[in-house]
PDB file of N, CA and C in Angstrom:
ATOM      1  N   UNK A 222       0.843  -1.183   0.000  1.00  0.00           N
ATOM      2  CA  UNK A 222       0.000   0.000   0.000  1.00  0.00           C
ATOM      3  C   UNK A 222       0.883   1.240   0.000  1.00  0.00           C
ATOM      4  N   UNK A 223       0.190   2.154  -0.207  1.00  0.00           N
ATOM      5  CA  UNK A 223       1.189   3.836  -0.571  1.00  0.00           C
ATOM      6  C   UNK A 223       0.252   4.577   0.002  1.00  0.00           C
ATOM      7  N   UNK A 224       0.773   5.046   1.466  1.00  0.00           N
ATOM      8  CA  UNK A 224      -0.154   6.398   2.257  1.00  0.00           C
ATOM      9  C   UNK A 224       0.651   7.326   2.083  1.00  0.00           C
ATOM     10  N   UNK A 225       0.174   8.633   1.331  1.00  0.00           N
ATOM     11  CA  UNK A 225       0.897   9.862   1.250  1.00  0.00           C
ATOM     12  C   UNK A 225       0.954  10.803   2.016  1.00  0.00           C
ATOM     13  N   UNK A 226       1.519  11.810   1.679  1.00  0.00           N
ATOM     14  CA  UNK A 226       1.610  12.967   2.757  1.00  0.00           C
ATOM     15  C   UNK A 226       0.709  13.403   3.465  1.00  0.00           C
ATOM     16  N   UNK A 227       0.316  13.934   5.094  1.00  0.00           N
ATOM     17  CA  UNK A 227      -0.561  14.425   5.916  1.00  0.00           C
ATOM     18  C   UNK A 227      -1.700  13.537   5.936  1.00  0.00           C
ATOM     19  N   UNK A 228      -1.690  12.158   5.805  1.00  0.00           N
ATOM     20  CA  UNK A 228      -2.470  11.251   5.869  1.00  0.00           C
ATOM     21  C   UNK A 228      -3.077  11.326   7.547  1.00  0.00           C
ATOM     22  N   UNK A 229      -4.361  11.042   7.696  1.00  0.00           N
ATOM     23  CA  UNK A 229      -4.368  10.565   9.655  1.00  0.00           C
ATOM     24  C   UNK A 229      -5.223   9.782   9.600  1.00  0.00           C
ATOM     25  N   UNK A 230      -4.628   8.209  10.089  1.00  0.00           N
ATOM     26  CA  UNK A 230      -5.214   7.005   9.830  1.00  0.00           C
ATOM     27  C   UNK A 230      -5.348   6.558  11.389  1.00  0.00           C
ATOM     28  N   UNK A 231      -6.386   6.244  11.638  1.00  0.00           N
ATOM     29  CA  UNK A 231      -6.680   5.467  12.941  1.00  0.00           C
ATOM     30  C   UNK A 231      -7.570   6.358  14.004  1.00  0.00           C
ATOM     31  N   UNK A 232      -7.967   5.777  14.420  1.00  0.00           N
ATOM     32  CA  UNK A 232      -7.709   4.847  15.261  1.00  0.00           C
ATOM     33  C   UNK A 232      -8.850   3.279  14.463  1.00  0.00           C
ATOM     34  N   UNK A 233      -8.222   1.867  14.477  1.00  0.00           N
ATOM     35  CA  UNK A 233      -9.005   0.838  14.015  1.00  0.00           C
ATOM     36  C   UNK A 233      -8.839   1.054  12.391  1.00  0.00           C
ATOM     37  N   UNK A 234      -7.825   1.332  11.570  1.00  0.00           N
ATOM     38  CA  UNK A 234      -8.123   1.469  10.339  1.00  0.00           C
ATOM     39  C   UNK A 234      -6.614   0.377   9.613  1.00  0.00           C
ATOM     40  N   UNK A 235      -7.572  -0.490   8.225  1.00  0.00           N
ATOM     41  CA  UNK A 235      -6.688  -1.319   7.787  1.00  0.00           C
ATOM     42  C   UNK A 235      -6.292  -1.098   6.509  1.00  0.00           C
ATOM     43  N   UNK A 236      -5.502  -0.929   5.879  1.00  0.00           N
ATOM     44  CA  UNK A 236      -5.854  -0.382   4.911  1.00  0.00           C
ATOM     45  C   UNK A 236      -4.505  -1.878   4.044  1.00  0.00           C
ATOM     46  N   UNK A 237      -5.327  -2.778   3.147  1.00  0.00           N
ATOM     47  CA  UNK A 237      -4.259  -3.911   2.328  1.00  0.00           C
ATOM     48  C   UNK A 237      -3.548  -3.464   1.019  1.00  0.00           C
ATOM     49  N   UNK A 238      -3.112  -4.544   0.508  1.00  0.00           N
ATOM     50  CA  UNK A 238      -2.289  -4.509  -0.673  1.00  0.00           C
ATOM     51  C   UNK A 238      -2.540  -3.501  -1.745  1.00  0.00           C
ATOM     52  N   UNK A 239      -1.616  -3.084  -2.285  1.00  0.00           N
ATOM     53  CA  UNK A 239      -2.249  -1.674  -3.407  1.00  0.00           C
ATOM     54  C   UNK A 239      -2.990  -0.728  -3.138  1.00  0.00           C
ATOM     55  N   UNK A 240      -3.352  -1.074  -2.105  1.00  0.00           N
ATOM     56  CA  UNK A 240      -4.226   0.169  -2.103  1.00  0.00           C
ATOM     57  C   UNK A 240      -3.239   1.689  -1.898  1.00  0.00           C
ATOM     58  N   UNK A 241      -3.957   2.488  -2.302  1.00  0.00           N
ATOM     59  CA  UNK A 241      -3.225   4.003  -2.384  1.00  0.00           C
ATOM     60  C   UNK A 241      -4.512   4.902  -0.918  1.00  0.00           C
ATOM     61  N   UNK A 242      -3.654   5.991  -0.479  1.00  0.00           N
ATOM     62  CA  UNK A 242      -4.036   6.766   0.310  1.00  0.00           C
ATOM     63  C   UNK A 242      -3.570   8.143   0.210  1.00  0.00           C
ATOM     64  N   UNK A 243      -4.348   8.772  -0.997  1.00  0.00           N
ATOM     65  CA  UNK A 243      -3.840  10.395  -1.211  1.00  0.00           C
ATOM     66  C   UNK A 243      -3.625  11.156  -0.324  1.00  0.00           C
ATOM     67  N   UNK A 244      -3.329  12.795  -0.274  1.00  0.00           N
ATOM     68  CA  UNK A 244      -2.760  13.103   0.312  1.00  0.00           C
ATOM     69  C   UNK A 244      -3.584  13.958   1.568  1.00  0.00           C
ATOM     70  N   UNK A 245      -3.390  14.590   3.068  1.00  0.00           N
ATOM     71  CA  UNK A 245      -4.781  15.332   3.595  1.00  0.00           C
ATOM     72  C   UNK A 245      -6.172  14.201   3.289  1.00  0.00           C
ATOM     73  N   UNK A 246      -5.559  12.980   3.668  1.00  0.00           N
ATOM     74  CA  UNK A 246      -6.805  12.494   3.671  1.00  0.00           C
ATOM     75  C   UNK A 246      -7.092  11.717   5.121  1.00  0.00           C
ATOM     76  N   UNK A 247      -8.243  11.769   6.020  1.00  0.00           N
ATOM     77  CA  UNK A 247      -8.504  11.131   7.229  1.00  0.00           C
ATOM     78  C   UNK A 247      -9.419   9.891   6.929  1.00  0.00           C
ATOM     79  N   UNK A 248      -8.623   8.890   7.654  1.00  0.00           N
ATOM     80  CA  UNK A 248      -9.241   7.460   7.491  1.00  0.00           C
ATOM     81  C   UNK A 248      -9.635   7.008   9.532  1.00  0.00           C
ATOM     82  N   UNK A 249     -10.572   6.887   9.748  1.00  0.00           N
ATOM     83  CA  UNK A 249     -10.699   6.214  11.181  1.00  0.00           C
ATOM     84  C   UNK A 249     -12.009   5.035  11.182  1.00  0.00           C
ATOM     85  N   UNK A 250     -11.658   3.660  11.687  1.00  0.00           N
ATOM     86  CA  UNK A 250     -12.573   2.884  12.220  1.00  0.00           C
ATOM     87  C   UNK A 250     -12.661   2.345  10.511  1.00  0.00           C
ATOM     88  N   UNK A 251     -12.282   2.053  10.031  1.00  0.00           N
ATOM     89  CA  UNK A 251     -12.778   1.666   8.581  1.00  0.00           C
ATOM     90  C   UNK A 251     -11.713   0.799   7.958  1.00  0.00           C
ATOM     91  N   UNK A 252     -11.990   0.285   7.009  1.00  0.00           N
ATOM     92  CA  UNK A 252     -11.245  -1.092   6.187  1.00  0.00           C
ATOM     93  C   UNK A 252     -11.137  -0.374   4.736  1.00  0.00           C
ATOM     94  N   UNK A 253     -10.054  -0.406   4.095  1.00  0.00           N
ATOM     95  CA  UNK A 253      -9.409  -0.254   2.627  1.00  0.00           C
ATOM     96  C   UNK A 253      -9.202  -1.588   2.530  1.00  0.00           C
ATOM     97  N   UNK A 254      -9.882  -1.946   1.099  1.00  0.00           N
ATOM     98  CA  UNK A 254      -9.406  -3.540   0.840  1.00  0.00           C
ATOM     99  C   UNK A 254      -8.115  -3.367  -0.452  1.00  0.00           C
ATOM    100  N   UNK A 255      -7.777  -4.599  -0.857  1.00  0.00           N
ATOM    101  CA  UNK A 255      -6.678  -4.719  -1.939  1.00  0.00           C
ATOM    102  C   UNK A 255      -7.107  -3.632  -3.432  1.00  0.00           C
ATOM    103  N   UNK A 256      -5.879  -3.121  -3.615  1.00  0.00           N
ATOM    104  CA  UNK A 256      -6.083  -2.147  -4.824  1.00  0.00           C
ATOM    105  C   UNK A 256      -7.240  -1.150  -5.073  1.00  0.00           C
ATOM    106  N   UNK A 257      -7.438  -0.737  -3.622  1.00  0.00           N
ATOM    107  CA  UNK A 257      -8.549   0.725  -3.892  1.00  0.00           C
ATOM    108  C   UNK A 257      -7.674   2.011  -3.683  1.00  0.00           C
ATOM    109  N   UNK A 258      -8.105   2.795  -4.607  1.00  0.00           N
ATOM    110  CA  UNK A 258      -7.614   4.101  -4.281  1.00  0.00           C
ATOM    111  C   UNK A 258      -8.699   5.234  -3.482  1.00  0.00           C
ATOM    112  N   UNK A 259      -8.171   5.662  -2.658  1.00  0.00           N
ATOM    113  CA  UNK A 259      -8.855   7.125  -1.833  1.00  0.00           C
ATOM    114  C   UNK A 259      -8.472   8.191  -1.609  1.00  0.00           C
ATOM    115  N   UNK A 260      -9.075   9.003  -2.920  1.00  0.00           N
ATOM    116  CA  UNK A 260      -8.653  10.305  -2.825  1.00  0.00           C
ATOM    117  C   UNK A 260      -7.939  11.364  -1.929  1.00  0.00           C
ATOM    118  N   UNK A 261      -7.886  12.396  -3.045  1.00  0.00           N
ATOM    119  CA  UNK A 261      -7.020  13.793  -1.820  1.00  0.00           C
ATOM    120  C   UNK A 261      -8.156  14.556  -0.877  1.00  0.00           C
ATOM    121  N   UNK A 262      -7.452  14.245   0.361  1.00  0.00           N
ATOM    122  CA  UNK A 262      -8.744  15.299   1.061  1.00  0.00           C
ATOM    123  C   UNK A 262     -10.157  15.207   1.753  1.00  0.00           C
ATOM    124  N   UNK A 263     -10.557  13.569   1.703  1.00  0.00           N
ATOM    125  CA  UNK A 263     -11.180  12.995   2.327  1.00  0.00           C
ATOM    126  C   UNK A 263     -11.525  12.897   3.536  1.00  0.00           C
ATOM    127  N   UNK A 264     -12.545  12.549   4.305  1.00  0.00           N
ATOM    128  CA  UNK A 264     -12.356  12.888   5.753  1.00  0.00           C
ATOM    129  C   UNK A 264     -13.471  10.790   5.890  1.00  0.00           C
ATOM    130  N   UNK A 265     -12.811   9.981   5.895  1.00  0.00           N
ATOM    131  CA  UNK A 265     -13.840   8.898   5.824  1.00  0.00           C
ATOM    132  C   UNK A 265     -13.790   8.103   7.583  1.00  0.00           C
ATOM    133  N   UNK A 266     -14.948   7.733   7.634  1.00  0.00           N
ATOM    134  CA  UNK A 266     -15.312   7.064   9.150  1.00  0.00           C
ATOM    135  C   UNK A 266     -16.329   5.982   9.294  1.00  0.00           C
ATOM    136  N   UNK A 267     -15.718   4.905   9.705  1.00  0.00           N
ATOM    137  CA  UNK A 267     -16.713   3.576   9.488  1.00  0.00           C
ATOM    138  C   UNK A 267     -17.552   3.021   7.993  1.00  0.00           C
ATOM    139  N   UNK A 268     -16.205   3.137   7.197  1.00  0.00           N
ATOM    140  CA  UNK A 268     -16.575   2.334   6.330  1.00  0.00           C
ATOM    141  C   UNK A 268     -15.894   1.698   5.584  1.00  0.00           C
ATOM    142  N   UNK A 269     -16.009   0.491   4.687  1.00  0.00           N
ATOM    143  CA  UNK A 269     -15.045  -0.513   3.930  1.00  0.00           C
ATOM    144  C   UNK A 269     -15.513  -0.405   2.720  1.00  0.00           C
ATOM    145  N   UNK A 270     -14.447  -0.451   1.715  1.00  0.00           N
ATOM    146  CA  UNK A 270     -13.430   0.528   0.562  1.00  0.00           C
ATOM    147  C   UNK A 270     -13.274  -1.168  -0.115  1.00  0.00           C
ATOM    148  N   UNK A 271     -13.791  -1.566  -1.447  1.00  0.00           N
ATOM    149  CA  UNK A 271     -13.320  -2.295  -1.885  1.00  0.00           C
ATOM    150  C   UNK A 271     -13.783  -1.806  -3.781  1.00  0.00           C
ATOM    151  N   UNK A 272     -12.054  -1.144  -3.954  1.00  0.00           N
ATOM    152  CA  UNK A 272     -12.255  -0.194  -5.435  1.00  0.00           C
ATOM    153  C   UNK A 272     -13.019   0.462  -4.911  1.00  0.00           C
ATOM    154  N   UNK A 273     -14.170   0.098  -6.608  1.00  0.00           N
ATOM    155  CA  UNK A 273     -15.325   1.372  -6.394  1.00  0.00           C
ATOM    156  C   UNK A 273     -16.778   0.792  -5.453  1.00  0.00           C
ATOM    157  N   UNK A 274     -16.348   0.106  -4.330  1.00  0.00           N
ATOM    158  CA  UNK A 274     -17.604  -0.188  -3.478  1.00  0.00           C
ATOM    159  C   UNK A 274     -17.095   0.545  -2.773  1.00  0.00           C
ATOM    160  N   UNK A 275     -18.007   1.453  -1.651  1.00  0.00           N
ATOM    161  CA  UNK A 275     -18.443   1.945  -0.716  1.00  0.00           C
ATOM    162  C   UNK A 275     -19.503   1.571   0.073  1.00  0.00           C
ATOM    163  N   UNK A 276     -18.927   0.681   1.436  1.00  0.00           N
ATOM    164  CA  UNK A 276     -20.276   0.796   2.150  1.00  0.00           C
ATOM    165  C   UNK A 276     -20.219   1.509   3.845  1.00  0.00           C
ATOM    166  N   UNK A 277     -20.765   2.206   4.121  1.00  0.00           N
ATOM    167  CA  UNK A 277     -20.776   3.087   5.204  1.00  0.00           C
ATOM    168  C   UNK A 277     -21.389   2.722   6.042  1.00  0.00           C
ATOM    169  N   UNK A 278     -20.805   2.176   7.217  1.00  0.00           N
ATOM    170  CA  UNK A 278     -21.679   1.187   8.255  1.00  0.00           C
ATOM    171  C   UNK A 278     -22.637   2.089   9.102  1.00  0.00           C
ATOM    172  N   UNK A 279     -21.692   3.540   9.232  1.00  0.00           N
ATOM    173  CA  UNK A 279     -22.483   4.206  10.170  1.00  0.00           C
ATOM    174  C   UNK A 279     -24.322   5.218   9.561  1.00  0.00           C
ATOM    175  N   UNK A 280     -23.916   4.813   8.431  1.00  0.00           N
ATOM    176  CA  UNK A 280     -25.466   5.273   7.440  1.00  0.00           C
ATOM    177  C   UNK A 280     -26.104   4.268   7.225  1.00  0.00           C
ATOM    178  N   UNK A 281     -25.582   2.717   7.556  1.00  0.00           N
ATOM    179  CA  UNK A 281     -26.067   1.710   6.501  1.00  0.00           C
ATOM    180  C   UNK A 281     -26.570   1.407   4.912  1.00  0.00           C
ATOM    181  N   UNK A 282     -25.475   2.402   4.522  1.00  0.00           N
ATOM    182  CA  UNK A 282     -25.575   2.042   3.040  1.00  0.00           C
ATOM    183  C   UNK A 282     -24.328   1.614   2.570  1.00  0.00           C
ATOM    184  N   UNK A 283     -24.951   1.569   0.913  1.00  0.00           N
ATOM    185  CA  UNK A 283     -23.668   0.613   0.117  1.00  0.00           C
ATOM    186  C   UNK A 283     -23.919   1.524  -1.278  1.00  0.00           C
ATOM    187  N   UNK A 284     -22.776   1.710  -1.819  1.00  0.00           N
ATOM    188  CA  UNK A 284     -22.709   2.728  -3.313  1.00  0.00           C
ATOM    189  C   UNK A 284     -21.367   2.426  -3.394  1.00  0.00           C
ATOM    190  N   UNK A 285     -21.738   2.106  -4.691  1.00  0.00           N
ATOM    191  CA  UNK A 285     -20.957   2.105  -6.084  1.00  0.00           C
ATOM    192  C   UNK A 285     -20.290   3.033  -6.975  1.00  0.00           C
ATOM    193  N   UNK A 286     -19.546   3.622  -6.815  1.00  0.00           N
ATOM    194  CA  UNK A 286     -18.940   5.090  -6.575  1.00  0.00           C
ATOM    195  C   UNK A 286     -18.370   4.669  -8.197  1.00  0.00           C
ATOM    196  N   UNK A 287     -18.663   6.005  -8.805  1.00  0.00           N
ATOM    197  CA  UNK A 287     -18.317   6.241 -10.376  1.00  0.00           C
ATOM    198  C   UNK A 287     -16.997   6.377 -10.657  1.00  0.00           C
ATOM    199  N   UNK A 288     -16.413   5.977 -11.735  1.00  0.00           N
ATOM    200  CA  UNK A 288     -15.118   6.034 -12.515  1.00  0.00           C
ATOM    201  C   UNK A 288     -14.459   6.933 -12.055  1.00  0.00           C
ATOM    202  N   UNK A 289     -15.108   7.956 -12.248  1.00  0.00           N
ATOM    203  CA  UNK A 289     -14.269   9.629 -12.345  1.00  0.00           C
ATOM    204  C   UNK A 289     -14.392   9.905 -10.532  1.00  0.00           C
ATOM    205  N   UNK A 290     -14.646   8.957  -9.539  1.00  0.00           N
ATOM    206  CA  UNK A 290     -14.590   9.524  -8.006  1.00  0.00           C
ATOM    207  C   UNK A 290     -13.008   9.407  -7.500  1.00  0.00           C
ATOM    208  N   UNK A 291     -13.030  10.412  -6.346  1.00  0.00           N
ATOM    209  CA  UNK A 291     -12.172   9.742  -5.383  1.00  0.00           C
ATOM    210  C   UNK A 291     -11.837   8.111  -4.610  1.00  0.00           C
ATOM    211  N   UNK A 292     -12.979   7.880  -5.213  1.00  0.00           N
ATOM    212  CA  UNK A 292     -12.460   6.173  -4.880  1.00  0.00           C
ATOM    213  C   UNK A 292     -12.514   5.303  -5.666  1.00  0.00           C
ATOM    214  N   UNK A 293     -11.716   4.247  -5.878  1.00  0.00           N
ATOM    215  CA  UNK A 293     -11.525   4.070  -7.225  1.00  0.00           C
ATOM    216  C   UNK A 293     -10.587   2.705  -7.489  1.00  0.00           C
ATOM    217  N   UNK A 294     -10.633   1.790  -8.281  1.00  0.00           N
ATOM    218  CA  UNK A 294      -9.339   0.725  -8.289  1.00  0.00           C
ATOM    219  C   UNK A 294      -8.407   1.922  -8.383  1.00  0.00           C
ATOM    220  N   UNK A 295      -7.342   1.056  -7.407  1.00  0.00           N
ATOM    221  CA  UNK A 295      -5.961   2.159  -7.225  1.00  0.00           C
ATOM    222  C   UNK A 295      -5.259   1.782  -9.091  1.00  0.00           C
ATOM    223  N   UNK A 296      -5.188   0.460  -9.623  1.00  0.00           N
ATOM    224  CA  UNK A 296      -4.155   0.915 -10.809  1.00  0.00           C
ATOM    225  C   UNK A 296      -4.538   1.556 -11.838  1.00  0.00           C
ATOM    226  N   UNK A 297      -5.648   2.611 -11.675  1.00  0.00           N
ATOM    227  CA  UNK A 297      -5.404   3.626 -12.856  1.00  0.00           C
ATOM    228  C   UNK A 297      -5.824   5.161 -12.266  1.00  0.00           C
ATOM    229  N   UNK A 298      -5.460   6.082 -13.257  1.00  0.00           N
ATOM    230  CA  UNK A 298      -5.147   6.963 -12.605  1.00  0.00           C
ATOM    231  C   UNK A 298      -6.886   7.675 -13.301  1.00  0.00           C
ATOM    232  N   UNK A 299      -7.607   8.484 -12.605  1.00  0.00           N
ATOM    233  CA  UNK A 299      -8.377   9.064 -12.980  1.00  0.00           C
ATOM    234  C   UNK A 299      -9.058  10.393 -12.186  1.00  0.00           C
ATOM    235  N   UNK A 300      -9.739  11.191 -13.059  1.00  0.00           N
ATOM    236  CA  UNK A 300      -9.794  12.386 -12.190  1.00  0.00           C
ATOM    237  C   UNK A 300     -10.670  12.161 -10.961  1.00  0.00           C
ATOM    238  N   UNK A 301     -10.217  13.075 -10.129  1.00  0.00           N
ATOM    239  CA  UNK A 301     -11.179  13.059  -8.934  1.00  0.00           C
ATOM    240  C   UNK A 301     -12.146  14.489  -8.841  1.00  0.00           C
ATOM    241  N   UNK A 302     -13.114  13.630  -7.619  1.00  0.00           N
ATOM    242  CA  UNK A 302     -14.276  14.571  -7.342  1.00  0.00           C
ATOM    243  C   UNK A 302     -14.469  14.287  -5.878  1.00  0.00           C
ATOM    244  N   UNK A 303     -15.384  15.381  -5.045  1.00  0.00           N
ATOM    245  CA  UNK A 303     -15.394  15.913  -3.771  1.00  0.00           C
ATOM    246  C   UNK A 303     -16.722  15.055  -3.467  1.00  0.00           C
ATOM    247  N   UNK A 304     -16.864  14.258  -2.496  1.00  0.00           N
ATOM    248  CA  UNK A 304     -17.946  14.251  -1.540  1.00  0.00           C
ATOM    249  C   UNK A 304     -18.666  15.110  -1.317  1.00  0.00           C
ATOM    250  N   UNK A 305     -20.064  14.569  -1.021  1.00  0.00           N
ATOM    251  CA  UNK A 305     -20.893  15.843  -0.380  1.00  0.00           C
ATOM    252  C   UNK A 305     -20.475  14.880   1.086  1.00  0.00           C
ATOM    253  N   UNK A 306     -20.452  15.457   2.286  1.00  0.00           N
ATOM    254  CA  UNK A 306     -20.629  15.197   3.397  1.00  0.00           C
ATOM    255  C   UNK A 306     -21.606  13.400   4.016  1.00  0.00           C
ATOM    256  N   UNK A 307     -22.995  13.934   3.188  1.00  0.00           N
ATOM    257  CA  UNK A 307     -23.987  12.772   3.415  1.00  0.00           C
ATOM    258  C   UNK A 307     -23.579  11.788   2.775  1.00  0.00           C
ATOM    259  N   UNK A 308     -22.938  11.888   1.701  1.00  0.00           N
ATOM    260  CA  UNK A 308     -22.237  10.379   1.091  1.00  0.00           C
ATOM    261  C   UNK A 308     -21.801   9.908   2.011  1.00  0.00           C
ATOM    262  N   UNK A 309     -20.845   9.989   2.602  1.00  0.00           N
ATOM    263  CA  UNK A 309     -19.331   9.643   3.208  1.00  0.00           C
ATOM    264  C   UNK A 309     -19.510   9.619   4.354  1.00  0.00           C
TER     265      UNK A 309
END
């Protein structure tokens, strides 16, 4: 995995193989699975990251997050876009 600059991961956070962790991004209580990428600037909490699944335990939902998002299979590179708050 590759966590970049000003990352703040934890408390309870796993993040596996390939996966990428852009930069100013907050991860707590939540699971990154193999080869997801998560954007710059993120603020994410209680939820597991597999590519483009998103499911957010603390909303109880599940979304399928588009090509062009911040989350994303980590091996390709594509543009990103901002959360609204209620997503995430």
């Amino acid at each position: 995995c590759k966590i970049n600059a000003k990352c703040v991961l934890g408390p309870n956070v796993v993040v596996s193989d390939g996966s990428i962790i852009d930069d100013k991004t907050s991860i707590k209580d939540s699971i990154i699975l193999d080869d997801s990428y998560v954007g710059e600037g993120l603020e994410l909490e209680d939820v597991v990251i597999n590519k483009s699944l998103l499911v957010n335990a603390r909303h109880n939902s599940v979304m399928n997050i588009p090509k062009t998002a911040s989350v994303c299979v980590a091996k390709k590179v594509l543009p990103k876009i901002k959360f609204d708050e209620d997503l995430v």
